[in-house]
Amino acid sequence: AFRLFHSLFLVFSVIGMQVFLLHSVSSKLCVPAVRQVRRVYDEFQVAIYGENTYITVNGFHRGKAGAEPDLAGFRALSMEKKVEICSVPLSQPYFTYTILLIWTVTCLAEIRRAVRLLFSTLLSVPTVLVVEDVLKEKTITGMTRGMKAFIGVFCFLPRIAAAMLLNYLGCRWLLSTANLQDLFLNSLALEFMVVLPELLYNTFATDRGKRLTEETMLTAGEKAAVPLKGSIKSLLLSLTWVVFAVAWVYVYMVYVQSVLPGLELFVMIPINVGVPINIGCGPSSKCPAVKALRCEYAFKAKRSIPEDDITGDLDTASANAVFGHVEAEAERRAKEKRHETDARDDQADRIVIVSHRPQNRECSWATTGMCDRSASPTLRSSSKSPTFRGSDIAPSSFSCMLTRLDCQSKLCGAGKMEFACPQSHTSKDLGERMTDMRGASVGSMTSQQ
């Protein structure tokens, strides 16, 4: 009787602890994290849409459908705020998707173990009418209906339900994490809740109870639960779990998530970083702004870009854009010289590059950003280190890591990309550099005063 009471106590303790932890994760972790990430995204929406916003049911701003984002508002934010905005998990969808997929696979492994044990214990073992027919020595030959109902309701149902609910709450918590480093660490911290039943069993179960459990066998359950080696059924079953995990994470991020309601996933313009992500800043290790500047180019809502603007030939022009060495000094210098740069742009030399842009396309992406490129020998001797101001799809014609060039570009109707550059940098220097780097990929270059 004591052993039975001890076993039941462990079962209900596990259930109670799981319910308590799930409630705590929902109320004490998810709610504050969701509120924080909504506040950060609200500031981003106000910065790029201004008055063209509406208020969601949660009291935060969202850009109106069809409103064109103004990235100048984003650049006007402080560097700390830019980094905070660019640390929102949904701004890095591929990394976030991978983390959520790993977490989902962890929960599915627990569900799969429970389903296999459920099948071998309740479905494969015969149902008997009397308790005397249940056990023969150390082999379970059958179970009564009451025993199967008790085990199913108090053992398997809570285990499977807890894993499913924990997966949902974990995805919500991870998606609302305001820091990409914490996103990875939180995914590791969640795993202890999955292994909680096994932890309590290994800690509090008696040695005699563990030994009896290990020595007790099922007549046909375990064999029936494991398919024959190399069977097609086993392969298809494993593939089903994989497909379900991949599909569930995508559906959650795109359709189910309520962390940022009304959000359309960010479109990541294809780029070639040129250096490892963990280096990011090229030859310099002092680059606190690199994440914010990368994010500035990628932060475009799907509804703001026509579909053919992110497919086809546009990828050819954008895939070579290089984001490199960006120093903290660039932010201060950009603010000091903003008015001076705007005045010089009006008197700039203009270089026209014929790209593979589709015809009859209106001018778009006249936004400005910051991008480092490797200087040519002519530009390297410059006493100044100005900032390159380019479009989202600025070609990799200039590859500057040591000095930067003041330019402003936009993409216009008949497939032409225009660069407006200060007169201090002649079109001849730029043309020579672009010819060296792009070769046949650049159709033609002309200059006009």
CSV table of C-alpha atoms in Angstrom, one decimal:
chain,number,residue,atom,x,y,z
A,1,ALA,CA,0.0,0.0,0.0
A,2,PHE,CA,2.9,2.4,0.8
A,3,ARG,CA,4.5,1.7,-2.5
A,4,LEU,CA,1.2,2.4,-4.3
A,5,PHE,CA,0.7,5.6,-2.4
A,6,HIS,CA,4.3,6.7,-3.1
A,7,SER,CA,3.9,6.1,-6.8
A,8,LEU,CA,0.6,8.0,-7.0
A,9,PHE,CA,2.2,10.8,-5.1
A,10,LEU,CA,5.0,11.1,-7.6
A,11,VAL,CA,2.5,11.0,-10.5
A,12,PHE,CA,0.3,13.8,-9.1
A,13,SER,CA,3.4,15.8,-8.0
A,14,VAL,CA,4.6,15.8,-11.6
A,15,ILE,CA,1.2,16.9,-12.9
A,16,GLY,CA,0.9,19.6,-10.3
A,17,MET,CA,4.4,20.9,-10.9
A,18,GLN,CA,3.9,21.0,-14.7
A,19,VAL,CA,0.7,22.9,-14.4
A,20,PHE,CA,2.3,25.4,-12.1
A,21,LEU,CA,5.3,25.9,-14.3
A,22,LEU,CA,3.2,26.3,-17.4
A,23,HIS,CA,1.1,28.9,-15.7
A,24,SER,CA,4.2,30.7,-14.5
A,25,VAL,CA,5.8,30.7,-17.9
A,26,SER,CA,2.6,32.2,-19.4
A,27,SER,CA,2.1,34.9,-16.8
A,28,LYS,CA,5.6,35.7,-15.5
A,29,LEU,CA,7.7,35.2,-18.7
A,30,CYS,CA,5.5,35.5,-21.8
A,31,VAL,CA,3.4,38.5,-20.8
A,32,PRO,CA,6.3,40.9,-19.8
A,33,ALA,CA,8.4,39.8,-22.8
A,34,VAL,CA,5.5,40.3,-25.3
A,35,ARG,CA,4.8,43.7,-23.9
A,36,GLN,CA,8.4,44.7,-24.2
A,37,VAL,CA,8.8,43.6,-27.8
A,38,ARG,CA,5.5,45.2,-28.8
A,39,ARG,CA,6.8,48.5,-27.3
A,40,VAL,CA,10.0,48.2,-29.3
A,41,TYR,CA,8.2,47.4,-32.6
A,42,ASP,CA,5.7,50.3,-31.9
A,43,GLU,CA,8.6,52.8,-31.8
A,44,PHE,CA,9.9,51.4,-35.1
A,45,GLN,CA,6.5,51.7,-36.7
A,46,VAL,CA,6.1,55.3,-35.5
A,47,ALA,CA,9.6,56.1,-36.8
A,48,ILE,CA,9.1,54.8,-40.4
A,49,TYR,CA,5.4,55.5,-40.9
A,50,GLY,CA,4.8,58.7,-38.9
A,51,GLU,CA,1.2,59.6,-39.0
A,52,ASN,CA,0.3,56.9,-41.4
A,53,THR,CA,-0.5,54.4,-38.6
A,54,TYR,CA,-3.4,52.9,-36.9
A,55,ILE,CA,-3.8,51.6,-33.3
A,56,THR,CA,-4.1,47.8,-32.8
A,57,VAL,CA,-6.4,46.2,-30.3
A,58,ASN,CA,-3.4,46.0,-28.0
A,59,GLY,CA,-2.9,49.8,-28.1
A,60,PHE,CA,0.2,49.8,-30.4
A,61,HIS,CA,0.9,51.5,-33.7
A,62,ARG,CA,1.0,49.7,-37.1
A,63,GLY,CA,1.6,51.1,-40.5
A,64,LYS,CA,-1.5,51.5,-42.6
A,65,ALA,CA,-1.9,49.2,-45.6
A,66,GLY,CA,-0.3,50.8,-48.7
A,67,ALA,CA,1.7,53.3,-46.6
A,68,GLU,CA,5.3,53.8,-47.8
A,69,PRO,CA,7.9,53.4,-45.0
A,70,ASP,CA,10.3,56.3,-44.6
A,71,LEU,CA,13.6,54.9,-43.4
A,72,ALA,CA,14.9,58.4,-42.7
A,73,GLY,CA,12.9,58.2,-39.5
A,74,PHE,CA,14.6,54.9,-38.6
A,75,ARG,CA,18.1,56.5,-39.1
A,76,ALA,CA,17.1,59.4,-36.9
A,77,LEU,CA,16.8,57.1,-33.9
A,78,SER,CA,19.6,56.6,-31.5
A,79,MET,CA,22.1,53.8,-32.1
A,80,GLU,CA,21.0,52.0,-29.0
A,81,LYS,CA,17.4,52.1,-30.2
A,82,LYS,CA,18.4,50.8,-33.7
A,83,VAL,CA,20.2,47.9,-32.1
A,84,GLU,CA,17.2,47.2,-29.9
A,85,ILE,CA,14.8,47.2,-32.9
A,86,CYS,CA,17.1,45.0,-34.9
A,87,SER,CA,17.3,42.5,-32.0
A,88,VAL,CA,13.6,41.7,-32.4
A,89,PRO,CA,13.6,38.0,-33.4
A,90,LEU,CA,11.2,38.5,-36.3
A,91,SER,CA,13.8,40.8,-37.9
A,92,GLN,CA,16.1,37.8,-38.3
A,93,PRO,CA,13.5,35.2,-39.5
A,94,TYR,CA,15.9,32.5,-40.6
A,95,PHE,CA,17.8,32.4,-37.3
A,96,THR,CA,14.6,32.6,-35.3
A,97,TYR,CA,13.0,29.8,-37.4
A,98,THR,CA,16.0,27.5,-36.7
A,99,ILE,CA,15.8,28.1,-33.0
A,100,LEU,CA,12.0,27.5,-32.9
A,101,LEU,CA,12.5,24.4,-35.1
A,102,ILE,CA,15.0,22.9,-32.6
A,103,TRP,CA,12.7,23.7,-29.7
A,104,THR,CA,9.8,22.0,-31.6
A,105,VAL,CA,11.8,18.9,-32.3
A,106,THR,CA,12.7,18.7,-28.6
A,107,CYS,CA,9.0,18.7,-27.7
A,108,LEU,CA,8.1,16.3,-30.5
A,109,ALA,CA,10.7,13.8,-29.2
A,110,GLU,CA,8.9,13.8,-25.9
A,111,ILE,CA,5.5,13.4,-27.5
A,112,ARG,CA,6.8,10.6,-29.7
A,113,ARG,CA,8.2,8.7,-26.7
A,114,ALA,CA,4.8,9.1,-24.9
A,115,VAL,CA,2.9,7.9,-28.0
A,116,ARG,CA,5.1,4.9,-28.4
A,117,LEU,CA,4.7,4.0,-24.7
A,118,LEU,CA,0.9,4.6,-25.0
A,119,PHE,CA,0.7,2.2,-27.9
A,120,SER,CA,2.8,-0.5,-26.3
A,121,THR,CA,1.0,-0.2,-22.9
A,122,LEU,CA,-2.6,0.4,-23.6
A,123,LEU,CA,-3.4,-0.6,-27.2
A,124,SER,CA,-1.2,-3.6,-27.7
A,125,VAL,CA,-1.7,-5.3,-24.3
A,126,PRO,CA,-4.9,-7.4,-24.1
A,127,THR,CA,-7.8,-6.3,-22.0
A,128,VAL,CA,-8.7,-8.7,-19.2
A,129,LEU,CA,-11.8,-8.9,-17.0
A,130,VAL,CA,-10.2,-9.8,-13.7
A,131,VAL,CA,-7.0,-8.6,-11.9
A,132,GLU,CA,-5.7,-12.1,-11.5
A,133,ASP,CA,-5.1,-12.3,-15.2
A,134,VAL,CA,-3.0,-9.1,-15.3
A,135,LEU,CA,0.4,-10.4,-14.1
A,136,LYS,CA,2.3,-13.6,-14.4
A,137,GLU,CA,5.6,-13.5,-12.4
A,138,LYS,CA,7.3,-10.4,-13.9
A,139,THR,CA,5.4,-10.2,-17.2
A,140,ILE,CA,2.3,-8.1,-17.7
A,141,THR,CA,-0.1,-10.2,-19.8
A,142,GLY,CA,-3.1,-8.0,-19.7
A,143,MET,CA,-4.9,-5.0,-18.1
A,144,THR,CA,-8.4,-4.3,-17.0
A,145,ARG,CA,-10.3,-1.4,-18.5
A,146,GLY,CA,-10.1,0.5,-15.2
A,147,MET,CA,-6.3,0.2,-15.2
A,148,LYS,CA,-6.0,1.4,-18.8
A,149,ALA,CA,-8.3,4.3,-18.2
A,150,PHE,CA,-6.3,5.4,-15.1
A,151,ILE,CA,-3.0,5.1,-16.8
A,152,GLY,CA,-4.2,6.9,-19.9
A,153,VAL,CA,-5.9,9.8,-18.0
A,154,PHE,CA,-3.2,10.4,-15.3
A,155,CYS,CA,0.0,9.4,-17.1
A,156,PHE,CA,-0.1,9.7,-20.8
A,157,LEU,CA,-2.7,12.5,-21.3
A,158,PRO,CA,-1.0,15.0,-19.0
A,159,ARG,CA,2.4,14.2,-20.5
A,160,ILE,CA,1.3,14.7,-24.1
A,161,ALA,CA,-0.8,17.8,-23.3
A,162,ALA,CA,2.0,19.4,-21.2
A,163,ALA,CA,4.5,18.9,-24.1
A,164,MET,CA,2.1,20.4,-26.6
A,165,LEU,CA,1.2,23.4,-24.4
A,166,LEU,CA,4.9,23.9,-23.4
A,167,ASN,CA,5.8,24.0,-27.1
A,168,TYR,CA,3.3,26.7,-27.8
A,169,LEU,CA,4.3,28.8,-24.8
A,170,GLY,CA,7.9,28.3,-25.5
A,171,CYS,CA,7.5,29.5,-29.1
A,172,ARG,CA,5.6,32.5,-27.9
A,173,TRP,CA,8.3,33.3,-25.2
A,174,LEU,CA,11.2,32.8,-27.7
A,175,LEU,CA,9.5,35.0,-30.3
A,176,SER,CA,9.0,37.8,-27.8
A,177,THR,CA,12.6,37.7,-26.5
A,178,ALA,CA,14.1,41.2,-27.0
A,179,ASN,CA,17.7,40.0,-27.4
A,180,LEU,CA,19.0,37.5,-30.0
A,181,GLN,CA,21.5,36.2,-27.5
A,182,ASP,CA,18.8,35.5,-25.0
A,183,LEU,CA,16.8,33.8,-27.7
A,184,PHE,CA,19.4,31.1,-27.9
A,185,LEU,CA,19.9,30.8,-24.2
A,186,ASN,CA,16.1,30.7,-23.4
A,187,SER,CA,15.7,27.8,-25.9
A,188,LEU,CA,18.2,25.8,-23.8
A,189,ALA,CA,16.6,26.8,-20.5
A,190,LEU,CA,13.2,25.5,-21.7
A,191,GLU,CA,14.4,22.0,-22.1
A,192,PHE,CA,14.5,21.3,-18.3
A,193,MET,CA,10.7,21.5,-18.3
A,194,VAL,CA,10.6,18.7,-20.8
A,195,VAL,CA,12.8,16.4,-18.8
A,196,LEU,CA,11.0,17.2,-15.5
A,197,PRO,CA,9.1,13.9,-15.1
A,198,GLU,CA,12.3,11.9,-15.8
A,199,LEU,CA,14.2,14.1,-13.3
A,200,LEU,CA,11.7,13.6,-10.5
A,201,TYR,CA,11.5,9.8,-11.2
A,202,ASN,CA,15.3,9.4,-11.1
A,203,THR,CA,15.5,11.5,-7.9
A,204,PHE,CA,12.6,10.4,-5.8
A,205,ALA,CA,11.7,6.9,-7.0
A,206,THR,CA,13.0,4.1,-4.7
A,207,ASP,CA,15.7,1.8,-6.0
A,208,ARG,CA,13.4,-1.2,-5.6
A,209,GLY,CA,10.7,0.5,-7.6
A,210,LYS,CA,13.2,1.3,-10.4
A,211,ARG,CA,14.4,-2.3,-10.5
A,212,LEU,CA,11.0,-3.7,-10.6
A,213,THR,CA,10.1,-1.3,-13.4
A,214,GLU,CA,13.1,-2.3,-15.4
A,215,GLU,CA,12.5,-6.0,-14.9
A,216,THR,CA,8.8,-5.9,-15.7
A,217,MET,CA,8.0,-6.9,-19.3
A,218,LEU,CA,5.0,-6.6,-21.6
A,219,THR,CA,4.0,-9.7,-23.5
A,220,ALA,CA,3.5,-8.1,-26.9
A,221,GLY,CA,3.4,-4.4,-26.4
A,222,GLU,CA,7.1,-3.5,-26.8
A,223,LYS,CA,7.5,-5.7,-29.9
A,224,ALA,CA,4.4,-4.4,-31.5
A,225,ALA,CA,5.4,-0.8,-30.8
A,226,VAL,CA,8.7,-1.1,-32.7
A,227,PRO,CA,8.3,-1.8,-36.4
A,228,LEU,CA,10.4,-4.3,-38.3
A,229,LYS,CA,13.9,-3.1,-39.2
A,230,GLY,CA,14.0,-1.3,-42.5
A,231,SER,CA,10.3,-1.2,-43.0
A,232,ILE,CA,8.7,1.5,-45.1
A,233,LYS,CA,6.2,2.2,-42.4
A,234,SER,CA,8.9,3.2,-40.0
A,235,LEU,CA,10.6,5.4,-42.5
A,236,LEU,CA,7.3,7.2,-43.4
A,237,LEU,CA,6.5,7.6,-39.8
A,238,SER,CA,9.8,9.3,-39.1
A,239,LEU,CA,9.4,11.5,-42.1
A,240,THR,CA,5.9,12.5,-41.0
A,241,TRP,CA,7.4,13.8,-37.7
A,242,VAL,CA,10.0,15.9,-39.6
A,243,VAL,CA,7.5,17.4,-42.0
A,244,PHE,CA,5.1,18.2,-39.2
A,245,ALA,CA,7.9,20.0,-37.2
A,246,VAL,CA,9.0,22.1,-40.3
A,247,ALA,CA,5.4,23.0,-41.2
A,248,TRP,CA,4.3,23.8,-37.7
A,249,VAL,CA,7.1,26.4,-37.1
A,250,TYR,CA,6.4,28.1,-40.4
A,251,VAL,CA,2.6,28.2,-39.7
A,252,TYR,CA,3.2,29.5,-36.2
A,253,MET,CA,5.6,32.3,-37.3
A,254,VAL,CA,3.4,33.4,-40.3
A,255,TYR,CA,-0.2,32.8,-39.2
A,256,VAL,CA,-0.5,31.8,-35.5
A,257,GLN,CA,1.9,34.0,-33.6
A,258,SER,CA,0.2,36.9,-31.7
A,259,VAL,CA,3.3,38.5,-30.3
A,260,LEU,CA,3.2,41.2,-33.0
A,261,PRO,CA,-0.3,41.0,-34.5
A,262,GLY,CA,-0.7,42.6,-37.9
A,263,LEU,CA,3.0,42.0,-38.7
A,264,GLU,CA,4.0,40.9,-42.1
A,265,LEU,CA,7.3,39.0,-42.0
A,266,PHE,CA,10.3,41.1,-43.0
A,267,VAL,CA,11.7,40.5,-46.5
A,268,MET,CA,15.4,39.9,-46.3
A,269,ILE,CA,16.9,41.5,-49.4
A,270,PRO,CA,19.6,39.0,-50.7
A,271,ILE,CA,23.0,40.2,-49.7
A,272,ASN,CA,26.6,38.9,-49.7
A,273,VAL,CA,28.1,39.9,-46.4
A,274,GLY,CA,31.6,39.2,-47.6
A,275,VAL,CA,32.9,38.5,-44.1
A,276,PRO,CA,31.8,36.1,-41.4
A,277,ILE,CA,28.7,37.1,-39.5
A,278,ASN,CA,30.6,36.9,-36.2
A,279,ILE,CA,33.2,39.3,-37.5
A,280,GLY,CA,30.8,41.5,-39.4
A,281,CYS,CA,33.1,44.6,-39.4
A,282,GLY,CA,35.8,43.5,-41.7
A,283,PRO,CA,39.3,44.4,-40.6
A,284,SER,CA,38.0,46.4,-37.6
A,285,SER,CA,36.5,44.9,-34.4
A,286,LYS,CA,34.9,48.2,-33.3
A,287,CYS,CA,31.6,48.1,-35.0
A,288,PRO,CA,28.7,48.5,-32.6
A,289,ALA,CA,26.4,49.7,-35.4
A,290,VAL,CA,26.7,46.9,-37.8
A,291,LYS,CA,23.6,45.0,-36.7
A,292,ALA,CA,21.5,48.2,-36.9
A,293,LEU,CA,22.8,49.0,-40.4
A,294,ARG,CA,22.2,45.5,-41.7
A,295,CYS,CA,18.8,45.7,-40.3
A,296,GLU,CA,18.1,49.1,-42.0
A,297,TYR,CA,18.5,47.5,-45.4
A,298,ALA,CA,16.4,44.4,-44.5
A,299,PHE,CA,13.7,46.1,-42.6
A,300,LYS,CA,11.1,46.4,-45.4
A,301,ALA,CA,7.6,45.1,-44.8
A,302,LYS,CA,6.3,42.7,-47.5
A,303,ARG,CA,3.3,44.9,-48.3
A,304,SER,CA,5.7,47.8,-49.2
A,305,ILE,CA,7.5,45.9,-52.0
A,306,PRO,CA,5.8,44.6,-55.1
A,307,GLU,CA,6.3,40.9,-55.5
A,308,ASP,CA,8.4,41.2,-58.6
A,309,ASP,CA,10.7,43.6,-56.8
A,310,ILE,CA,12.0,40.8,-54.6
A,311,THR,CA,12.3,38.1,-57.3
A,312,GLY,CA,14.0,37.5,-60.6
A,313,ASP,CA,16.6,39.9,-61.9
A,314,LEU,CA,16.4,42.1,-58.9
A,315,ASP,CA,18.2,39.3,-56.9
A,316,THR,CA,21.1,39.5,-59.4
A,317,ALA,CA,21.6,43.2,-58.6
A,318,SER,CA,21.0,42.9,-54.9
A,319,ALA,CA,22.8,39.7,-54.1
A,320,ASN,CA,26.3,41.3,-54.4
A,321,ALA,CA,25.6,44.2,-52.0
A,322,VAL,CA,28.3,44.2,-49.4
A,323,PHE,CA,27.9,45.3,-45.8
A,324,GLY,CA,31.3,45.7,-44.3
A,325,HIS,CA,33.3,47.9,-42.0
A,326,VAL,CA,31.2,50.4,-40.1
A,327,GLU,CA,32.6,52.4,-37.2
A,328,ALA,CA,30.8,54.1,-34.4
A,329,GLU,CA,32.3,57.4,-35.6
A,330,ALA,CA,30.2,57.2,-38.7
A,331,GLU,CA,27.0,57.9,-36.8
A,332,ARG,CA,28.3,61.1,-35.3
A,333,ARG,CA,29.9,62.2,-38.5
A,334,ALA,CA,26.7,61.6,-40.5
A,335,LYS,CA,24.7,63.8,-38.1
A,336,GLU,CA,27.2,66.6,-38.3
A,337,LYS,CA,27.4,66.6,-42.1
A,338,ARG,CA,23.8,65.8,-43.0
A,339,HIS,CA,23.0,69.4,-44.2
A,340,GLU,CA,26.4,69.8,-45.9
A,341,THR,CA,25.9,66.5,-47.7
A,342,ASP,CA,22.4,67.4,-48.9
A,343,ALA,CA,23.7,70.6,-50.3
A,344,ARG,CA,26.6,68.9,-52.2
A,345,ASP,CA,24.2,66.3,-53.7
A,346,ASP,CA,22.4,69.0,-55.6
A,347,GLN,CA,25.6,69.9,-57.5
A,348,ALA,CA,26.9,66.3,-57.8
A,349,ASP,CA,28.2,64.4,-60.7
A,350,ARG,CA,25.8,61.7,-61.8
A,351,ILE,CA,26.7,58.2,-63.0
A,352,VAL,CA,24.1,56.2,-64.7
A,353,ILE,CA,24.4,52.4,-64.6
A,354,VAL,CA,22.3,50.2,-66.9
A,355,SER,CA,21.1,47.2,-64.9
A,356,HIS,CA,18.9,44.3,-65.6
A,357,ARG,CA,15.9,46.1,-64.2
A,358,PRO,CA,12.5,45.3,-65.9
A,359,GLN,CA,11.1,48.0,-68.1
A,360,ASN,CA,8.3,50.4,-67.2
A,361,ARG,CA,9.2,50.3,-63.5
A,362,GLU,CA,8.6,53.4,-61.5
A,363,CYS,CA,11.4,54.9,-59.4
A,364,SER,CA,11.7,53.1,-56.1
A,365,TRP,CA,14.0,52.7,-53.2
A,366,ALA,CA,15.3,56.2,-53.1
A,367,THR,CA,16.1,55.5,-49.4
A,368,THR,CA,19.5,56.0,-47.9
A,369,GLY,CA,21.6,53.8,-45.8
A,370,MET,CA,25.2,53.1,-44.7
A,371,CYS,CA,27.4,50.7,-46.5
A,372,ASP,CA,31.2,50.2,-46.5
A,373,ARG,CA,33.1,49.3,-49.5
A,374,SER,CA,36.8,48.7,-50.4
A,375,ALA,CA,38.4,51.8,-51.7
A,376,SER,CA,40.3,52.1,-54.9
A,377,PRO,CA,43.9,53.5,-54.8
A,378,THR,CA,42.6,56.8,-56.0
A,379,LEU,CA,40.0,57.1,-53.2
A,380,ARG,CA,42.2,55.6,-50.5
A,381,SER,CA,44.4,58.7,-50.5
A,382,SER,CA,41.5,60.9,-49.6
A,383,SER,CA,41.9,62.8,-46.4
A,384,LYS,CA,38.2,62.3,-45.5
A,385,SER,CA,36.3,59.2,-44.7
A,386,PRO,CA,32.8,60.1,-45.7
A,387,THR,CA,29.8,57.8,-45.5
A,388,PHE,CA,28.4,55.9,-48.4
A,389,ARG,CA,24.7,56.6,-48.8
A,390,GLY,CA,23.1,54.0,-51.1
A,391,SER,CA,19.9,52.2,-51.9
A,392,ASP,CA,18.7,48.8,-50.7
A,393,ILE,CA,20.2,47.2,-53.7
A,394,ALA,CA,23.4,49.2,-54.2
A,395,PRO,CA,25.7,47.2,-56.5
A,396,SER,CA,29.0,46.0,-55.3
A,397,SER,CA,30.8,48.3,-57.7
A,398,PHE,CA,32.7,50.0,-54.9
A,399,SER,CA,34.2,47.7,-52.3
A,400,CYS,CA,35.4,50.0,-49.6
A,401,MET,CA,36.7,48.9,-46.2
A,402,LEU,CA,39.2,51.7,-45.5
A,403,THR,CA,37.4,54.8,-46.7
A,404,ARG,CA,33.8,55.5,-47.7
A,405,LEU,CA,32.2,57.5,-50.4
A,406,ASP,CA,29.3,60.0,-50.2
A,407,CYS,CA,26.7,58.7,-52.7
A,408,GLN,CA,23.0,58.7,-53.1
A,409,SER,CA,21.3,56.3,-55.4
A,410,LYS,CA,17.8,55.3,-56.7
A,411,LEU,CA,16.4,52.9,-59.1
A,412,CYS,CA,14.3,54.3,-62.0
A,413,GLY,CA,12.0,53.4,-64.8
A,414,ALA,CA,13.9,51.9,-67.7
A,415,GLY,CA,16.1,49.7,-65.6
A,416,LYS,CA,18.7,52.4,-64.7
A,417,MET,CA,20.3,52.9,-61.4
A,418,GLU,CA,21.6,56.4,-60.7
A,419,PHE,CA,24.3,57.4,-58.3
A,420,ALA,CA,24.7,61.0,-57.3
A,421,CYS,CA,28.2,61.6,-55.9
A,422,PRO,CA,30.1,64.7,-54.7
A,423,GLN,CA,32.2,66.5,-57.3
A,424,SER,CA,35.3,65.8,-55.2
A,425,HIS,CA,35.2,62.2,-56.5
A,426,THR,CA,35.2,62.3,-60.3
A,427,SER,CA,33.1,60.0,-62.5
A,428,LYS,CA,36.3,58.8,-64.1
A,429,ASP,CA,37.6,57.4,-60.8
A,430,LEU,CA,34.2,55.7,-60.1
A,431,GLY,CA,33.9,54.4,-63.6
A,432,GLU,CA,37.3,52.8,-63.6
A,433,ARG,CA,36.6,51.2,-60.2
A,434,MET,CA,33.2,49.9,-61.3
A,435,THR,CA,34.6,48.5,-64.6
A,436,ASP,CA,37.3,46.6,-62.7
A,437,MET,CA,34.9,45.1,-60.2
A,438,ARG,CA,31.7,44.4,-62.2
A,439,GLY,CA,33.1,43.9,-65.7
A,440,ALA,CA,30.4,42.7,-68.1
A,441,SER,CA,27.7,42.9,-65.4
A,442,VAL,CA,27.5,46.6,-65.7
A,443,GLY,CA,26.0,47.6,-69.0
A,444,SER,CA,27.2,51.2,-69.4
A,445,MET,CA,28.2,54.2,-67.4
A,446,THR,CA,27.8,57.8,-68.3
A,447,SER,CA,28.3,61.0,-66.4
A,448,GLN,CA,26.5,64.2,-66.5
A,449,GLN,CA,26.9,67.5,-64.7
